[in-house]
PDB file of C-alpha atoms and ligand atoms in Angstrom:
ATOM      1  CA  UNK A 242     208.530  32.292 134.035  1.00  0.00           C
ATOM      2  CA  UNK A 243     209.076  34.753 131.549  1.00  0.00           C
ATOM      3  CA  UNK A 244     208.071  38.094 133.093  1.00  0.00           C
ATOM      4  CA  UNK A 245     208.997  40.461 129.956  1.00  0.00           C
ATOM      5  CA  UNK A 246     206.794  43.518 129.835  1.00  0.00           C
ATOM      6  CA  UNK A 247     204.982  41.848 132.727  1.00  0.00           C
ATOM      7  CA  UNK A 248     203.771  45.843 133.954  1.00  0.00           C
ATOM      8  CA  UNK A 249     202.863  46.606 130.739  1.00  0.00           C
ATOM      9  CA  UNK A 250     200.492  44.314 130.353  1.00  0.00           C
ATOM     10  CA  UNK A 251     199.318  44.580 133.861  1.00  0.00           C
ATOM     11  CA  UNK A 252     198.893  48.375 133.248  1.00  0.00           C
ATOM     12  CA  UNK A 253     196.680  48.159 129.933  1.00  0.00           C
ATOM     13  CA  UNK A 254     194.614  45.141 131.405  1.00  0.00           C
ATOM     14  CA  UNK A 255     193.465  47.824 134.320  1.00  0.00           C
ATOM     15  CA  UNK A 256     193.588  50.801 132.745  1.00  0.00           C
ATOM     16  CA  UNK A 257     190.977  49.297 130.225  1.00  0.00           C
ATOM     17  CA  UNK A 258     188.989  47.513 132.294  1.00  0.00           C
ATOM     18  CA  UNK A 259     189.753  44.069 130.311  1.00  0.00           C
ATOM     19  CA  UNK A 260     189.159  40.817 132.232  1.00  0.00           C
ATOM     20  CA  UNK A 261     192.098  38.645 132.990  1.00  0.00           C
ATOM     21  CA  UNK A 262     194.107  36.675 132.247  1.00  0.00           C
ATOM     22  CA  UNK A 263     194.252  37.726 128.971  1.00  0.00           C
ATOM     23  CA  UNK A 264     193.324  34.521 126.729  1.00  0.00           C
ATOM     24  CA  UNK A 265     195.060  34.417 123.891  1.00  0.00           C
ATOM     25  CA  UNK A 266     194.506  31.167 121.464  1.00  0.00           C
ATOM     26  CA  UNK A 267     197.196  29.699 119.067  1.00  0.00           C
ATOM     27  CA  UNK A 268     196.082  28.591 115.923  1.00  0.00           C
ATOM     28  CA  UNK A 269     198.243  27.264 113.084  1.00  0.00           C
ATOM     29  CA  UNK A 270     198.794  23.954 110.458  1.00  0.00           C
ATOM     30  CA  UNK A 271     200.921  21.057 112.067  1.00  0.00           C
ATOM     31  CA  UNK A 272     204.554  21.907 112.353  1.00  0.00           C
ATOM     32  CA  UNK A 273     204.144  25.411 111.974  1.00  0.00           C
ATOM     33  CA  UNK A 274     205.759  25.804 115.597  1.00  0.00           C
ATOM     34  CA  UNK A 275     203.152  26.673 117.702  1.00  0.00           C
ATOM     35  CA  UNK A 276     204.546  24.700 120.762  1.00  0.00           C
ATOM     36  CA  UNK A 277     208.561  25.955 119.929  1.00  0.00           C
ATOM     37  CA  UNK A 278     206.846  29.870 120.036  1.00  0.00           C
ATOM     38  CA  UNK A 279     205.179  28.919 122.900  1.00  0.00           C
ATOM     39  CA  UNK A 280     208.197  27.607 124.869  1.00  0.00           C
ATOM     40  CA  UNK A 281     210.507  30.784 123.309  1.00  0.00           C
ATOM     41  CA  UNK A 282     207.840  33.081 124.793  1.00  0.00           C
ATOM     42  CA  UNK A 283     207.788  31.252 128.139  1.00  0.00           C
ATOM     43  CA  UNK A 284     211.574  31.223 128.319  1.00  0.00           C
ATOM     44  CA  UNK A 285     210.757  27.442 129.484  1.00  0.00           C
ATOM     45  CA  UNK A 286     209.234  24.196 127.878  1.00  0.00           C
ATOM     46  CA  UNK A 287     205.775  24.753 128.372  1.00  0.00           C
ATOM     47  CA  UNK A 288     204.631  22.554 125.552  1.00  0.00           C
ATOM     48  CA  UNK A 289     206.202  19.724 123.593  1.00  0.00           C
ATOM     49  CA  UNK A 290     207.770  20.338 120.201  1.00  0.00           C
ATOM     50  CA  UNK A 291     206.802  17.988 117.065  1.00  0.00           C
ATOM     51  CA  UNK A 292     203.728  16.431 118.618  1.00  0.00           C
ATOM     52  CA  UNK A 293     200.359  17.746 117.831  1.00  0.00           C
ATOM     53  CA  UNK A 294     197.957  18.529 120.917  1.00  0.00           C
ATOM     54  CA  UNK A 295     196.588  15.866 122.679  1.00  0.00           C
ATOM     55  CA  UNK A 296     195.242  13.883 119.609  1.00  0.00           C
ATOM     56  CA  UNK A 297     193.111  11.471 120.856  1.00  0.00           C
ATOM     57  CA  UNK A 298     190.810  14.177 122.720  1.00  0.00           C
ATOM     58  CA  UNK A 299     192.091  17.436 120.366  1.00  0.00           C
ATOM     59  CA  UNK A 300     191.808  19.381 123.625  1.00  0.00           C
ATOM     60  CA  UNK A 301     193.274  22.595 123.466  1.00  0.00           C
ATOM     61  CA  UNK A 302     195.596  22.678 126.036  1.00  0.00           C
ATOM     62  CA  UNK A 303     196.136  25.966 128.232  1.00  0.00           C
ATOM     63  CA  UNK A 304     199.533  27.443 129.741  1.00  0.00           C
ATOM     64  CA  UNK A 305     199.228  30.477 131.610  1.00  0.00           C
ATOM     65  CA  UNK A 306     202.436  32.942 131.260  1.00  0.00           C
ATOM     66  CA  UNK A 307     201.625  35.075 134.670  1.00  0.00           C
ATOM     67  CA  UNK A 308     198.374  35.941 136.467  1.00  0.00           C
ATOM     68  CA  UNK A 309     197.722  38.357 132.949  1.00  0.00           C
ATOM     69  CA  UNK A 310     198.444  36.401 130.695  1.00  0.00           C
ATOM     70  CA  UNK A 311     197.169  32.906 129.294  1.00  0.00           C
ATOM     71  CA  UNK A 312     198.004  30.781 125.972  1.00  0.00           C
ATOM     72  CA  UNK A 313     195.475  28.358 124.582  1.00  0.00           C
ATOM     73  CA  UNK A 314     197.312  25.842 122.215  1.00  0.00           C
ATOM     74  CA  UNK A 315     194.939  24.479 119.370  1.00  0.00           C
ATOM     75  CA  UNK A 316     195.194  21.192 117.200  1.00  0.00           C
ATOM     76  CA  UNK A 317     197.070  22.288 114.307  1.00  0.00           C
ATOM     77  CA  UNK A 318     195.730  21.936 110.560  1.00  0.00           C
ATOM     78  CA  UNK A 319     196.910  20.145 107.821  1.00  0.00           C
ATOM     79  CA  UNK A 320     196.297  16.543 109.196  1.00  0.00           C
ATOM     80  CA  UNK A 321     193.590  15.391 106.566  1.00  0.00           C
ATOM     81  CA  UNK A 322     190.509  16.701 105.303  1.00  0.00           C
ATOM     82  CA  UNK A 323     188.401  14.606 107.948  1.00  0.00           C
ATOM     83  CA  UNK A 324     190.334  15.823 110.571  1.00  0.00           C
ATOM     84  CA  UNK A 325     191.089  19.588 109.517  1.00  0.00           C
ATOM     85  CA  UNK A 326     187.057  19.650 109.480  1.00  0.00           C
ATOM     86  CA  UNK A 327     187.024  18.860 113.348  1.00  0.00           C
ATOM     87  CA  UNK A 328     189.737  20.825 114.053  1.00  0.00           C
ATOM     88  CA  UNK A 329     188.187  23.694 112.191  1.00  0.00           C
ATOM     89  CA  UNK A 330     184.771  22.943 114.199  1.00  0.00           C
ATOM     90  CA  UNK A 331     186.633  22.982 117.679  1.00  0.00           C
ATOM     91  CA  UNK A 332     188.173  26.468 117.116  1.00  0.00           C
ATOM     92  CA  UNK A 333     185.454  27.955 116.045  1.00  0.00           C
ATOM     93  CA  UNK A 334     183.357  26.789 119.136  1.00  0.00           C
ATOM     94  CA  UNK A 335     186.674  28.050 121.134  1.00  0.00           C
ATOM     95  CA  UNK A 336     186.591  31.003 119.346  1.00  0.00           C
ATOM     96  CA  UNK A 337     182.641  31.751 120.151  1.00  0.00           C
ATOM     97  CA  UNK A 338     182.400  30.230 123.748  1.00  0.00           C
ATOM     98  CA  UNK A 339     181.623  33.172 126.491  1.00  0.00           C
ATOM     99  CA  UNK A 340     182.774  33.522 129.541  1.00  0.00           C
ATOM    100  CA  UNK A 341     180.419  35.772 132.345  1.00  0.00           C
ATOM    101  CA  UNK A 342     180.751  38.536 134.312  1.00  0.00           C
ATOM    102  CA  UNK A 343     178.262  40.832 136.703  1.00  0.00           C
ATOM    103  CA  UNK A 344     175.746  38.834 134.768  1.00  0.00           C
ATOM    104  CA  UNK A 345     177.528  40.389 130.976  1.00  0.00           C
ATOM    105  CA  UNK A 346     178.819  37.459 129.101  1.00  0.00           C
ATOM    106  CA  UNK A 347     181.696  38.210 126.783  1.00  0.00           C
ATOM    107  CA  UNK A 348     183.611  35.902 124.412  1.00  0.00           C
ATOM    108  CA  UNK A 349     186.066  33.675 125.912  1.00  0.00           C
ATOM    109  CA  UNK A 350     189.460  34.236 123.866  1.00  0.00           C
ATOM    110  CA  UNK A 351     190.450  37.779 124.134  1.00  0.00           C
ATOM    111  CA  UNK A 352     193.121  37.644 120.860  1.00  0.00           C
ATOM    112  CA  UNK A 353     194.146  34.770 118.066  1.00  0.00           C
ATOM    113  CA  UNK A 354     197.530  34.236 117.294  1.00  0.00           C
ATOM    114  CA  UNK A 355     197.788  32.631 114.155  1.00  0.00           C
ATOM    115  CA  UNK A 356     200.944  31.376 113.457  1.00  0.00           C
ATOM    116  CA  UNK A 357     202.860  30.344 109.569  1.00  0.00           C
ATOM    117  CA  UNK A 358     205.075  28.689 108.721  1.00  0.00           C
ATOM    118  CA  UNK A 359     207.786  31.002 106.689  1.00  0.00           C
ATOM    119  CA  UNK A 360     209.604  28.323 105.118  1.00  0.00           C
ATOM    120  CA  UNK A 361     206.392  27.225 103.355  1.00  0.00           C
ATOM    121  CA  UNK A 362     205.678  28.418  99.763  1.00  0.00           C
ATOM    122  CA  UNK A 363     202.408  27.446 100.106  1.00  0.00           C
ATOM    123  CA  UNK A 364     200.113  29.580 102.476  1.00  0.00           C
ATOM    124  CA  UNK A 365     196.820  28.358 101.264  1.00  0.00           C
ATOM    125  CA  UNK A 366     195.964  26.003 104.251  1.00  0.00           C
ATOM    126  CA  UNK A 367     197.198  29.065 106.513  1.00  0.00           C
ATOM    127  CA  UNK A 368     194.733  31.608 104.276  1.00  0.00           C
ATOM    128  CA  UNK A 369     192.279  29.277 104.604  1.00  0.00           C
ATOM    129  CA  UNK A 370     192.019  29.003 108.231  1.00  0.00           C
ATOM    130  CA  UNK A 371     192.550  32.394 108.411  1.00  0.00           C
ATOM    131  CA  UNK A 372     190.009  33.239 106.043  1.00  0.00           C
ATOM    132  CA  UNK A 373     186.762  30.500 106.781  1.00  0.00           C
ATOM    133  CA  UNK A 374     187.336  30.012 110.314  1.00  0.00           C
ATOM    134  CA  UNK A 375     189.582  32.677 112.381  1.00  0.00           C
ATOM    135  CA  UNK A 376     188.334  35.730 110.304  1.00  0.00           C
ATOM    136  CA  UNK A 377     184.665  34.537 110.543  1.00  0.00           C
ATOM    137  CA  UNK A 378     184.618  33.789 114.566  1.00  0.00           C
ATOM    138  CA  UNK A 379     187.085  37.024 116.010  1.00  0.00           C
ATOM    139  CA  UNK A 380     187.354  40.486 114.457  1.00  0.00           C
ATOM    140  CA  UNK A 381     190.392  41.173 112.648  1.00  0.00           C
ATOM    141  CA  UNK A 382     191.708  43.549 115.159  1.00  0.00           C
ATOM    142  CA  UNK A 383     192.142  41.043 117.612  1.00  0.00           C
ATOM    143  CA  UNK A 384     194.055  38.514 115.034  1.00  0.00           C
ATOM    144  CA  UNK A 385     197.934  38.638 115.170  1.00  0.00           C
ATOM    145  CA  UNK A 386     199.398  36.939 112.149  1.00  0.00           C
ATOM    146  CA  UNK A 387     203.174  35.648 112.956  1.00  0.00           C
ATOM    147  CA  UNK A 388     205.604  33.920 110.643  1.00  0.00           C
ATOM    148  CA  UNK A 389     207.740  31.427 112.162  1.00  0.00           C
ATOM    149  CA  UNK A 390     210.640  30.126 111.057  1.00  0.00           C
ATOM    150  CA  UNK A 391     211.793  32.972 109.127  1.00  0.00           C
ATOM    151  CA  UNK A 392     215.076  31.539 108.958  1.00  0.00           C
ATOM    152  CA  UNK A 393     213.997  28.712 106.346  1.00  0.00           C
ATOM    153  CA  UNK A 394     212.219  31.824 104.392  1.00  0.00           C
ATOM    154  CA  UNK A 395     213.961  31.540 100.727  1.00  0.00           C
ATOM    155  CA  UNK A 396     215.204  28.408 101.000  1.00  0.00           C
ATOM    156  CA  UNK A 397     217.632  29.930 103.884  1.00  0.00           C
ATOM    157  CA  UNK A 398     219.932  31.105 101.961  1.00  0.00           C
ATOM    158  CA  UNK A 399     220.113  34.870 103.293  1.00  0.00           C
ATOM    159  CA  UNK A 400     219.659  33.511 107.147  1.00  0.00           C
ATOM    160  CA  UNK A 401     223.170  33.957 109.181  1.00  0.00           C
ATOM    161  CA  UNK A 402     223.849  31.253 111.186  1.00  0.00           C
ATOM    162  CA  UNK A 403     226.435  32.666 113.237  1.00  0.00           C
ATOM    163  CA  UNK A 404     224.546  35.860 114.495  1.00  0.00           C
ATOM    164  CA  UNK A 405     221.114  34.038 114.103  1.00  0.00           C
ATOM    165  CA  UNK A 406     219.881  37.116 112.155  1.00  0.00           C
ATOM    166  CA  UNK A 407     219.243  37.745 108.492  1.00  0.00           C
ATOM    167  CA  UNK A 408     221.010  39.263 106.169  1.00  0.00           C
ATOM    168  CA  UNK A 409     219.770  42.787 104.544  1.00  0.00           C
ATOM    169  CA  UNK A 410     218.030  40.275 101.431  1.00  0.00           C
ATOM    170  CA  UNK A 411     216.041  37.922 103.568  1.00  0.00           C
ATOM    171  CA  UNK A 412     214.928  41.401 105.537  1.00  0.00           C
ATOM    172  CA  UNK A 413     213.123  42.402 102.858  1.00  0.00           C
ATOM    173  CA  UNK A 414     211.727  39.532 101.283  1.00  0.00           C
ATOM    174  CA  UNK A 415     210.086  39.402 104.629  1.00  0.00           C
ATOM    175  CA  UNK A 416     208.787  43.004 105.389  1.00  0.00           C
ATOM    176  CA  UNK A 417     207.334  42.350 102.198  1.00  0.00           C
ATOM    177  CA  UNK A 418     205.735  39.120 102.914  1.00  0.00           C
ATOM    178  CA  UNK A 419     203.778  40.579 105.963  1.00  0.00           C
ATOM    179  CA  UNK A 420     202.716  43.523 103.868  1.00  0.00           C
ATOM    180  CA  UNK A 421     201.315  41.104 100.930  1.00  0.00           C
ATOM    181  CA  UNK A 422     199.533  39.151 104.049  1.00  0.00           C
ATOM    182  CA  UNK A 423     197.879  41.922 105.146  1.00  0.00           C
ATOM    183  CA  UNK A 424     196.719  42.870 102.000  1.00  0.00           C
ATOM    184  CA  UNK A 425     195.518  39.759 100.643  1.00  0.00           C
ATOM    185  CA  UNK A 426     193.485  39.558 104.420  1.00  0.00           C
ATOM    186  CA  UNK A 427     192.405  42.696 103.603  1.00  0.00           C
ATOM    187  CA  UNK A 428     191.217  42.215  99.663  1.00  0.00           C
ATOM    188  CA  UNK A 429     190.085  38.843 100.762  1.00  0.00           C
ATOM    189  CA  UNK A 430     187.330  39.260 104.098  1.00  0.00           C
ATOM    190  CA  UNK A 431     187.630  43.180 104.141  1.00  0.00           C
ATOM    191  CA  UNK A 432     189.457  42.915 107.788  1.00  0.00           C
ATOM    192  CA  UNK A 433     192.308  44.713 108.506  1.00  0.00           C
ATOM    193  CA  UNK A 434     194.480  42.637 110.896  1.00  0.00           C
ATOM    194  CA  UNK A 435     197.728  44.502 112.101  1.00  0.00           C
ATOM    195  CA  UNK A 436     201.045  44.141 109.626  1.00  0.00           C
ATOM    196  CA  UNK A 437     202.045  40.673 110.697  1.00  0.00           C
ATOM    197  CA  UNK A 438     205.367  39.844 112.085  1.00  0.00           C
ATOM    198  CA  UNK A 439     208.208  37.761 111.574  1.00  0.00           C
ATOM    199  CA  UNK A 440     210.653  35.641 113.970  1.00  0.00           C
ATOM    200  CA  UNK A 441     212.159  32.369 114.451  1.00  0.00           C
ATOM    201  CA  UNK A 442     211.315  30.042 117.727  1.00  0.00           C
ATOM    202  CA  UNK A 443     214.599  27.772 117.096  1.00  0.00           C
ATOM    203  CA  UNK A 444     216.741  31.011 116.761  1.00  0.00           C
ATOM    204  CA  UNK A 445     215.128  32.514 119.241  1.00  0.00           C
ATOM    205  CA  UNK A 446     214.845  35.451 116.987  1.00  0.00           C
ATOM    206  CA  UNK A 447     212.375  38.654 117.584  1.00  0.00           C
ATOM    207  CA  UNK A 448     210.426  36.600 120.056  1.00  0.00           C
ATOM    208  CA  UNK A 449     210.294  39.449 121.951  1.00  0.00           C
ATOM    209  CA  UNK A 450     209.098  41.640 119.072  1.00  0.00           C
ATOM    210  CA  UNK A 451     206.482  39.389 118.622  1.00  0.00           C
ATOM    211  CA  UNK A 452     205.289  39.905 122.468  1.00  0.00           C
ATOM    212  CA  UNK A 453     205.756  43.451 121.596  1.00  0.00           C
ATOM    213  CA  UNK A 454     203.603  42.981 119.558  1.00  0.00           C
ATOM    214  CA  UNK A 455     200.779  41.158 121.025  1.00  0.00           C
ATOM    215  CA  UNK A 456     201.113  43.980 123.345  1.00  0.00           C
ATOM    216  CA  UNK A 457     200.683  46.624 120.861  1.00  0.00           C
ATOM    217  CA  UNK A 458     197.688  45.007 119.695  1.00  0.00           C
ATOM    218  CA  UNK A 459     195.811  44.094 123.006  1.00  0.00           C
ATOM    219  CA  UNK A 460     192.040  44.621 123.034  1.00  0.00           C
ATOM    220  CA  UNK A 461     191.125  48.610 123.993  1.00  0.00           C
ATOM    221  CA  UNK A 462     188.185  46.810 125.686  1.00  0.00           C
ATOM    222  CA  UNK A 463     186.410  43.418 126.681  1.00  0.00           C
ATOM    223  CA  UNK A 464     185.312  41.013 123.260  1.00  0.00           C
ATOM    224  CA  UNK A 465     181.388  41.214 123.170  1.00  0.00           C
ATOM    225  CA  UNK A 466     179.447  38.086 122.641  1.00  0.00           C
ATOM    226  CA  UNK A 467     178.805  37.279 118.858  1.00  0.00           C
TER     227      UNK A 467
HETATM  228  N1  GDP B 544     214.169  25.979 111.354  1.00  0.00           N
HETATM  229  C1  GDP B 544     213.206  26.174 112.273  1.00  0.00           C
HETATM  230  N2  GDP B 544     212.530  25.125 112.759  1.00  0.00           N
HETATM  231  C2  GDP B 544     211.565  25.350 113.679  1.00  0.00           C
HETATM  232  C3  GDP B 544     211.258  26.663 114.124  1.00  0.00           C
HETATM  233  N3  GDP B 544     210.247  26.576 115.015  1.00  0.00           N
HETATM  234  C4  GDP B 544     209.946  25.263 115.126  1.00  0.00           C
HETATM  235  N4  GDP B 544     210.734  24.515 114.324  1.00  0.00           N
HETATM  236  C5  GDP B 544     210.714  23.054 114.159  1.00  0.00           C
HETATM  237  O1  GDP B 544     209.494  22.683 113.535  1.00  0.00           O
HETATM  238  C6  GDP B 544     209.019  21.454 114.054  1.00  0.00           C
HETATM  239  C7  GDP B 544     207.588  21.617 114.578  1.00  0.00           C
HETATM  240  O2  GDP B 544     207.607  22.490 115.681  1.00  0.00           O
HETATM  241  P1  GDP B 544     206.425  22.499 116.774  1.00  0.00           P
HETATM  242  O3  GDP B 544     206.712  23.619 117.693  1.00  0.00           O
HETATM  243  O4  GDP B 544     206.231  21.164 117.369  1.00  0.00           O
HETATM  244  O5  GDP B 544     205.169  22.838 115.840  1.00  0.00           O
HETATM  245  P2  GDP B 544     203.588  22.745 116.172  1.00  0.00           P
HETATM  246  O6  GDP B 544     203.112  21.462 115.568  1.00  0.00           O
HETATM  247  O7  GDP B 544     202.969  23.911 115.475  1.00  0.00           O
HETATM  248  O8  GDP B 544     203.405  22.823 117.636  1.00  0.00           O
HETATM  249  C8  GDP B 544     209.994  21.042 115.139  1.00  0.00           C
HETATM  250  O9  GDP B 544     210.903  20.109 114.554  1.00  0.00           O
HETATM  251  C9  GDP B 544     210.701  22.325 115.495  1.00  0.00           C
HETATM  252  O10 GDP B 544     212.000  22.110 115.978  1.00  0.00           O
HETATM  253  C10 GDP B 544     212.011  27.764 113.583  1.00  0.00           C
HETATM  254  O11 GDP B 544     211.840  28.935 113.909  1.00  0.00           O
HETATM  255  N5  GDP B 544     212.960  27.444 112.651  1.00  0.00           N
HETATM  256 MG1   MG B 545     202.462  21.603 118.987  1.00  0.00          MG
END
């Protein structure tokens, strides 16, 4: 078990009153690396890389990180129009079940983590989950955007293999990438969702910025019922 920040987050889950564990759900296209972030985050193999999520039931699969904390992996998009439709149904109804408490209900998932793939040129399947189903279910607040695999961003070529790291060129191509996210979120469903951020799960690079992150960003208080 991965206990990084572990009093952090057990400090802001009292100190606001939030229930917990903390659900967070993973969203993201097939092969974005949604089970390789999972298991960098862990520190351990929760979940298995290069096989989607239970396909014959889609169920999203859980894995808790400690008592605060708790991961809910989603079928990935990208699998067919037929099946990208049920996939897009089933998150939403994740996204909008409720959970009760002293007879208050409030919704379920606390936070989405949507993850991209960086080595993509083509976001639109990621924009348009993002923007029909994510967006539409969970205020933008509560969305972190991530970009995985930041070492296959431009082709590669500025990644250095033998620090793991990229070089000065790739640094910026990215920094701007997350700002041109955010603003096309922005322009797009008027939400402001924080400046996204950028790692790699097979490099095991700012993993723990991105759980600095998802700290950062935790709710300032319990996720009414739509
Ligand atoms: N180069 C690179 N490959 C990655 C990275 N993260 C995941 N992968 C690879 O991408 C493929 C899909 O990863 P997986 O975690 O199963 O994706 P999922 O379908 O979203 O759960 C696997 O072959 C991983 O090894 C990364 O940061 N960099
Ligand atoms: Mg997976």
């Amino acid at each position: 078990m991965n206990t990084y920040r572990f009093s952090d987050i057990q400090s802001i889950i009292a100190s606001r009153g939030l229930l917990y564990p903390l659900d967070v759900m993973l969203v993201g296209a097939t092969g974005t690396g949604k089970s390789s972030t999972l298991n960098a985050l862990f520190g351990s193999e929760v979940a298995k890389v290069g096989t989607g999520v239970d396909p014959e039931t889609q169920k999203i699969s859980s894995s808790r990180l400690h008592e605060y904390l708790r991961f809910h992996d989603s079928a990935g998009l990208g699998d067919g129009i037929e099946a990208d439709r049920h996939h897009a149904k089933n998150i939403t109804s994740q996204l909008l079940s409720t959970c009760t408490c002293n007879n208050e209900d409030y919704g379920f998932i606390d936070m989405a983590l949507v993850i991209l793939d960086g080595g993509s040129r083509d976001l639109g399947t990621a924009f348009d989950l993002l923007e029909r189903v994510v967006l539409e279910s969970i205020s933008g607040d509560r969305v972190i955007v991530a970009v995985n695999q930041a070492d296959m961003a431009m082709k590669g070529r500025y990644w250095n293999h033998s620090t793991g790291r990229p070089e000065p060129r790739l640094v910026d191509f990215l920094e701007n990438q997350m700002l041109s996210i955010q603003q096309r979120l922005l322009e797009s469903t008027s939400q402001r969702i924080p400046k996204p951020v950028y790692y790699s799960a097979a490099y095991n690079y700012n993993t723990d910025a991105l759980m600095d992150h998802i700290i950062r960003h935790m709710p300032k208080k319990r996720r009414p019922k739509i």
